[in-house]
GROMACS .gro file of C-alpha atoms in nm:
model
  276
    1UNK     CA    1   1.173   4.231  -2.721
    2UNK     CA    2   1.474   4.169  -2.502
    3UNK     CA    3   1.415   3.905  -2.234
    4UNK     CA    4   1.420   4.062  -1.886
    5UNK     CA    5   1.715   4.001  -1.654
    6UNK     CA    6   1.592   3.861  -1.323
    7UNK     CA    7   1.822   3.845  -1.022
    8UNK     CA    8   1.794   3.542  -0.792
    9UNK     CA    9   1.975   3.549  -0.459
   10UNK     CA   10   2.183   3.248  -0.362
   11UNK     CA   11   2.295   3.061  -0.050
   12UNK     CA   12   2.613   2.908   0.088
   13UNK     CA   13   2.658   2.539   0.014
   14UNK     CA   14   2.956   2.319   0.094
   15UNK     CA   15   3.087   2.084  -0.172
   16UNK     CA   16   3.029   1.726  -0.056
   17UNK     CA   17   3.373   1.592  -0.152
   18UNK     CA   18   3.724   1.723  -0.074
   19UNK     CA   19   3.885   1.964  -0.100
   20UNK     CA   20   3.626   2.177   0.085
   21UNK     CA   21   3.486   2.455  -0.130
   22UNK     CA   22   3.205   2.697  -0.046
   23UNK     CA   23   2.960   2.745  -0.333
   24UNK     CA   24   2.707   3.018  -0.404
   25UNK     CA   25   2.415   2.807  -0.523
   26UNK     CA   26   2.041   2.778  -0.560
   27UNK     CA   27   1.813   2.485  -0.657
   28UNK     CA   28   1.779   2.462  -1.033
   29UNK     CA   29   1.399   2.471  -1.012
   30UNK     CA   30   1.406   2.849  -0.955
   31UNK     CA   31   1.626   2.903  -1.260
   32UNK     CA   32   1.413   2.673  -1.473
   33UNK     CA   33   1.085   2.835  -1.370
   34UNK     CA   34   1.212   3.184  -1.457
   35UNK     CA   35   1.363   3.069  -1.786
   36UNK     CA   36   1.050   2.878  -1.891
   37UNK     CA   37   0.846   3.193  -1.827
   38UNK     CA   38   1.071   3.393  -2.060
   39UNK     CA   39   1.316   3.555  -1.820
   40UNK     CA   40   1.695   3.537  -1.802
   41UNK     CA   41   1.802   3.422  -1.453
   42UNK     CA   42   2.101   3.606  -1.304
   43UNK     CA   43   2.239   3.453  -0.983
   44UNK     CA   44   2.340   3.701  -0.713
   45UNK     CA   45   2.625   3.556  -0.503
   46UNK     CA   46   2.685   3.631  -0.139
   47UNK     CA   47   2.980   3.858  -0.064
   48UNK     CA   48   2.868   4.159  -0.271
   49UNK     CA   49   2.868   4.489  -0.085
   50UNK     CA   50   2.592   4.750  -0.096
   51UNK     CA   51   2.749   4.949  -0.380
   52UNK     CA   52   2.773   4.633  -0.586
   53UNK     CA   53   2.410   4.551  -0.514
   54UNK     CA   54   2.310   4.901  -0.623
   55UNK     CA   55   2.493   4.845  -0.951
   56UNK     CA   56   2.316   4.513  -1.000
   57UNK     CA   57   1.971   4.648  -0.920
   58UNK     CA   58   2.027   4.927  -1.172
   59UNK     CA   59   2.080   4.665  -1.443
   60UNK     CA   60   1.819   4.409  -1.339
   61UNK     CA   61   1.456   4.401  -1.450
   62UNK     CA   62   1.327   4.200  -1.155
   63UNK     CA   63   1.422   4.027  -0.831
   64UNK     CA   64   1.331   3.678  -0.708
   65UNK     CA   65   1.385   3.596  -0.340
   66UNK     CA   66   1.398   3.216  -0.300
   67UNK     CA   67   1.354   2.975  -0.011
   68UNK     CA   68   1.618   2.877   0.240
   69UNK     CA   69   1.709   2.875   0.606
   70UNK     CA   70   1.552   3.064   0.897
   71UNK     CA   71   1.577   3.443   0.925
   72UNK     CA   72   1.786   3.585   1.211
   73UNK     CA   73   1.528   3.699   1.472
   74UNK     CA   74   1.741   3.992   1.587
   75UNK     CA   75   1.648   4.159   1.258
   76UNK     CA   76   1.292   4.199   1.389
   77UNK     CA   77   1.386   4.263   1.750
   78UNK     CA   78   1.336   3.922   1.908
   79UNK     CA   79   1.570   3.681   2.090
   80UNK     CA   80   1.627   3.338   1.932
   81UNK     CA   81   1.359   3.077   2.002
   82UNK     CA   82   1.489   2.739   2.129
   83UNK     CA   83   1.359   2.573   1.811
   84UNK     CA   84   1.515   2.822   1.571
   85UNK     CA   85   1.692   2.639   1.288
   86UNK     CA   86   2.025   2.741   1.138
   87UNK     CA   87   2.054   3.098   1.013
   88UNK     CA   88   2.296   3.272   0.778
   89UNK     CA   89   2.339   3.636   0.889
   90UNK     CA   90   2.536   3.722   0.576
   91UNK     CA   91   2.256   3.603   0.351
   92UNK     CA   92   2.001   3.787   0.567
   93UNK     CA   93   2.194   4.113   0.532
   94UNK     CA   94   2.236   4.080   0.157
   95UNK     CA   95   1.874   3.986   0.090
   96UNK     CA   96   1.730   4.260   0.309
   97UNK     CA   97   1.960   4.515   0.146
   98UNK     CA   98   1.880   4.408  -0.210
   99UNK     CA   99   1.508   4.389  -0.128
  100UNK     CA  100   1.504   4.747  -0.004
  101UNK     CA  101   1.707   4.865  -0.303
  102UNK     CA  102   1.469   4.686  -0.541
  103UNK     CA  103   1.165   4.837  -0.368
  104UNK     CA  104   1.317   5.184  -0.388
  105UNK     CA  105   1.379   5.126  -0.759
  106UNK     CA  106   1.020   4.999  -0.810
  107UNK     CA  107   1.163   4.673  -0.944
  108UNK     CA  108   0.917   4.381  -0.974
  109UNK     CA  109   0.968   4.133  -0.688
  110UNK     CA  110   0.854   3.773  -0.643
  111UNK     CA  111   0.933   3.636  -0.296
  112UNK     CA  112   0.898   3.263  -0.223
  113UNK     CA  113   0.887   3.083   0.114
  114UNK     CA  114   1.187   3.227   0.305
  115UNK     CA  115   1.184   3.513   0.053
  116UNK     CA  116   0.823   3.590   0.150
  117UNK     CA  117   0.942   3.613   0.512
  118UNK     CA  118   1.248   3.824   0.420
  119UNK     CA  119   1.022   4.070   0.236
  120UNK     CA  120   0.810   4.110   0.549
  121UNK     CA  121   1.113   4.159   0.776
  122UNK     CA  122   1.277   4.405   0.533
  123UNK     CA  123   0.966   4.623   0.560
  124UNK     CA  124   0.943   4.607   0.940
  125UNK     CA  125   0.735   4.297   1.009
  126UNK     CA  126   0.809   3.996   1.231
  127UNK     CA  127   0.791   3.617   1.217
  128UNK     CA  128   0.678   3.317   1.414
  129UNK     CA  129   1.015   3.149   1.471
  130UNK     CA  130   0.862   2.802   1.512
  131UNK     CA  131   0.501   2.745   1.410
  132UNK     CA  132   0.431   2.425   1.611
  133UNK     CA  133   0.535   2.581   1.943
  134UNK     CA  134   0.408   2.935   1.882
  135UNK     CA  135   0.077   2.869   1.700
  136UNK     CA  136  -0.105   2.587   1.884
  137UNK     CA  137  -0.389   2.574   1.631
  138UNK     CA  138  -0.150   2.519   1.340
  139UNK     CA  139  -0.192   2.247   1.082
  140UNK     CA  140   0.118   2.062   0.958
  141UNK     CA  141   0.330   2.302   0.752
  142UNK     CA  142   0.645   2.089   0.731
  143UNK     CA  143   0.689   1.711   0.725
  144UNK     CA  144   0.849   1.585   1.049
  145UNK     CA  145   1.112   1.394   0.852
  146UNK     CA  146   1.271   1.625   0.597
  147UNK     CA  147   1.368   1.328   0.382
  148UNK     CA  148   0.998   1.268   0.322
  149UNK     CA  149   0.792   1.459   0.066
  150UNK     CA  150   0.676   1.797   0.191
  151UNK     CA  151   0.338   1.863   0.346
  152UNK     CA  152   0.049   2.019   0.153
  153UNK     CA  153  -0.269   2.204   0.243
  154UNK     CA  154  -0.547   2.423   0.108
  155UNK     CA  155  -0.519   2.800   0.084
  156UNK     CA  156  -0.793   3.061   0.056
  157UNK     CA  157  -0.714   3.354  -0.173
  158UNK     CA  158  -0.862   3.704  -0.149
  159UNK     CA  159  -1.078   3.726  -0.461
  160UNK     CA  160  -0.998   4.096  -0.505
  161UNK     CA  161  -0.621   4.055  -0.492
  162UNK     CA  162  -0.362   4.068  -0.768
  163UNK     CA  163  -0.272   3.711  -0.673
  164UNK     CA  164  -0.628   3.596  -0.744
  165UNK     CA  165  -0.617   3.769  -1.082
  166UNK     CA  166  -0.309   3.562  -1.166
  167UNK     CA  167  -0.369   3.216  -1.017
  168UNK     CA  168  -0.744   3.227  -0.957
  169UNK     CA  169  -0.945   3.280  -0.638
  170UNK     CA  170  -0.903   2.925  -0.508
  171UNK     CA  171  -0.931   2.747  -0.282
  172UNK     CA  172  -0.636   2.542  -0.403
  173UNK     CA  173  -0.377   2.302  -0.267
  174UNK     CA  174  -0.015   2.416  -0.232
  175UNK     CA  175   0.300   2.248  -0.105
  176UNK     CA  176   0.445   2.340   0.234
  177UNK     CA  177   0.805   2.315   0.359
  178UNK     CA  178   0.830   2.576   0.635
  179UNK     CA  179   0.827   2.606   1.015
  180UNK     CA  180   0.838   2.988   1.024
  181UNK     CA  181   0.565   3.227   0.911
  182UNK     CA  182   0.463   3.591   0.915
  183UNK     CA  183   0.347   3.709   1.258
  184UNK     CA  184   0.317   4.089   1.245
  185UNK     CA  185   0.249   4.205   0.890
  186UNK     CA  186   0.481   4.484   0.776
  187UNK     CA  187   0.343   4.829   0.691
  188UNK     CA  188   0.270   4.855   0.320
  189UNK     CA  189   0.192   4.486   0.275
  190UNK     CA  190  -0.153   4.328   0.272
  191UNK     CA  191  -0.230   3.960   0.328
  192UNK     CA  192  -0.396   3.795   0.029
  193UNK     CA  193  -0.401   3.422   0.110
  194UNK     CA  194  -0.434   3.212   0.425
  195UNK     CA  195  -0.389   2.853   0.538
  196UNK     CA  196  -0.683   2.679   0.712
  197UNK     CA  197  -0.527   2.765   1.050
  198UNK     CA  198  -0.523   3.137   0.969
  199UNK     CA  199  -0.151   3.175   0.900
  200UNK     CA  200  -0.065   3.417   0.619
  201UNK     CA  201   0.026   3.236   0.296
  202UNK     CA  202   0.062   3.531   0.058
  203UNK     CA  203   0.120   3.906   0.065
  204UNK     CA  204   0.135   4.187  -0.186
  205UNK     CA  205   0.207   4.558  -0.199
  206UNK     CA  206  -0.092   4.738  -0.354
  207UNK     CA  207   0.094   5.058  -0.447
  208UNK     CA  208   0.386   4.876  -0.614
  209UNK     CA  209   0.395   4.772  -0.984
  210UNK     CA  210   0.449   4.406  -0.887
  211UNK     CA  211   0.549   4.288  -0.540
  212UNK     CA  212   0.415   3.947  -0.437
  213UNK     CA  213   0.522   3.700  -0.171
  214UNK     CA  214   0.394   3.346  -0.125
  215UNK     CA  215   0.477   3.102   0.154
  216UNK     CA  216   0.475   2.793  -0.067
  217UNK     CA  217   0.716   2.682  -0.341
  218UNK     CA  218   0.551   2.748  -0.680
  219UNK     CA  219   0.877   2.669  -0.862
  220UNK     CA  220   0.826   2.306  -0.753
  221UNK     CA  221   0.474   2.304  -0.899
  222UNK     CA  222   0.510   2.469  -1.240
  223UNK     CA  223   0.527   2.146  -1.440
  224UNK     CA  224   0.192   2.012  -1.322
  225UNK     CA  225  -0.002   2.318  -1.201
  226UNK     CA  226  -0.102   2.584  -1.458
  227UNK     CA  227  -0.175   2.847  -1.188
  228UNK     CA  228   0.189   2.833  -1.078
  229UNK     CA  229   0.311   2.869  -1.435
  230UNK     CA  230   0.081   3.170  -1.459
  231UNK     CA  231   0.244   3.320  -1.150
  232UNK     CA  232   0.591   3.307  -1.306
  233UNK     CA  233   0.461   3.433  -1.641
  234UNK     CA  234   0.295   3.729  -1.469
  235UNK     CA  235   0.616   3.809  -1.283
  236UNK     CA  236   0.830   3.792  -1.596
  237UNK     CA  237   0.574   4.002  -1.786
  238UNK     CA  238   0.593   4.267  -1.513
  239UNK     CA  239   0.972   4.262  -1.545
  240UNK     CA  240   0.937   4.298  -1.922
  241UNK     CA  241   0.715   4.602  -1.870
  242UNK     CA  242   0.954   4.767  -1.622
  243UNK     CA  243   0.933   5.138  -1.714
  244UNK     CA  244   1.310   5.170  -1.676
  245UNK     CA  245   1.377   4.928  -1.962
  246UNK     CA  246   1.356   5.169  -2.260
  247UNK     CA  247   1.629   5.389  -2.116
  248UNK     CA  248   1.852   5.099  -2.028
  249UNK     CA  249   1.805   4.915  -2.357
  250UNK     CA  250   1.911   5.229  -2.538
  251UNK     CA  251   2.261   5.206  -2.394
  252UNK     CA  252   2.538   5.023  -2.575
  253UNK     CA  253   2.650   4.815  -2.277
  254UNK     CA  254   2.436   4.689  -1.993
  255UNK     CA  255   2.719   4.466  -1.868
  256UNK     CA  256   2.876   4.498  -1.525
  257UNK     CA  257   3.228   4.624  -1.482
  258UNK     CA  258   3.434   4.467  -1.205
  259UNK     CA  259   3.463   4.807  -1.041
  260UNK     CA  260   3.084   4.829  -1.013
  261UNK     CA  261   3.080   4.547  -0.762
  262UNK     CA  262   3.265   4.751  -0.501
  263UNK     CA  263   3.473   4.606  -0.219
  264UNK     CA  264   3.386   4.250  -0.117
  265UNK     CA  265   3.177   4.213   0.195
  266UNK     CA  266   3.308   4.017   0.492
  267UNK     CA  267   3.214   3.654   0.437
  268UNK     CA  268   3.176   3.344   0.647
  269UNK     CA  269   3.147   2.987   0.531
  270UNK     CA  270   2.890   2.747   0.664
  271UNK     CA  271   2.689   2.455   0.530
  272UNK     CA  272   2.331   2.522   0.427
  273UNK     CA  273   2.101   2.289   0.619
  274UNK     CA  274   1.752   2.425   0.613
  275UNK     CA  275   1.432   2.471   0.424
  276UNK     CA  276   1.437   2.496   0.048
   0.00000   0.00000   0.00000
């Protein structure tokens, strides 16, 4: 069988040495986790317009939304909180657009950390912009010094959820690198895992072939934690079983033409200084 093509969105990064160059990049752990599970990672750069994203979604077998910086609060109707970290409006627009296109196409989706939050916002939900100041009962979800190893904590998983079928019912320990979290859950999503303080740690869409979001970083855990390897294997298997694949594999050329990408979107350059 042909390995499924899995799109992974990227972020702006600035090259550390001159001359200054803006890169479309993503930590290699996402690419490695998808590849080890049997998928073919396809990086989606910023600067692609909606028509180009439609062309990509039509050729992809799955979508992975990775971690990153904070989500622009105006997208869910709130003013910026004083402790909001850096945002990238261009990345927000692209990821929300491609998420909605992928949902419309019934494409399997795995959303991680920021991606879990983007999924919720794309469907009409909202976020806590800063957990420590907006959730007084919160445990530590991000190490105070970002140069230190990330925090970790237990999660409780809904035993009847798809997530529990994949990674087990828990409880289990996961890593934690975030200061934002789901506040109002979007219509169509259900919460399936929680931190000890009650914050939502995982969501899924029951009427979708495969749409899961988790607040932790399973790609950082796959080498030592079989449940996280199982999560990526389940995602890739769902992409392999995409009911659109037989039609697409019957064509002579699944490659993208330059014209398919449409006109370039307006871009800005900024360093990426945020969560993973």
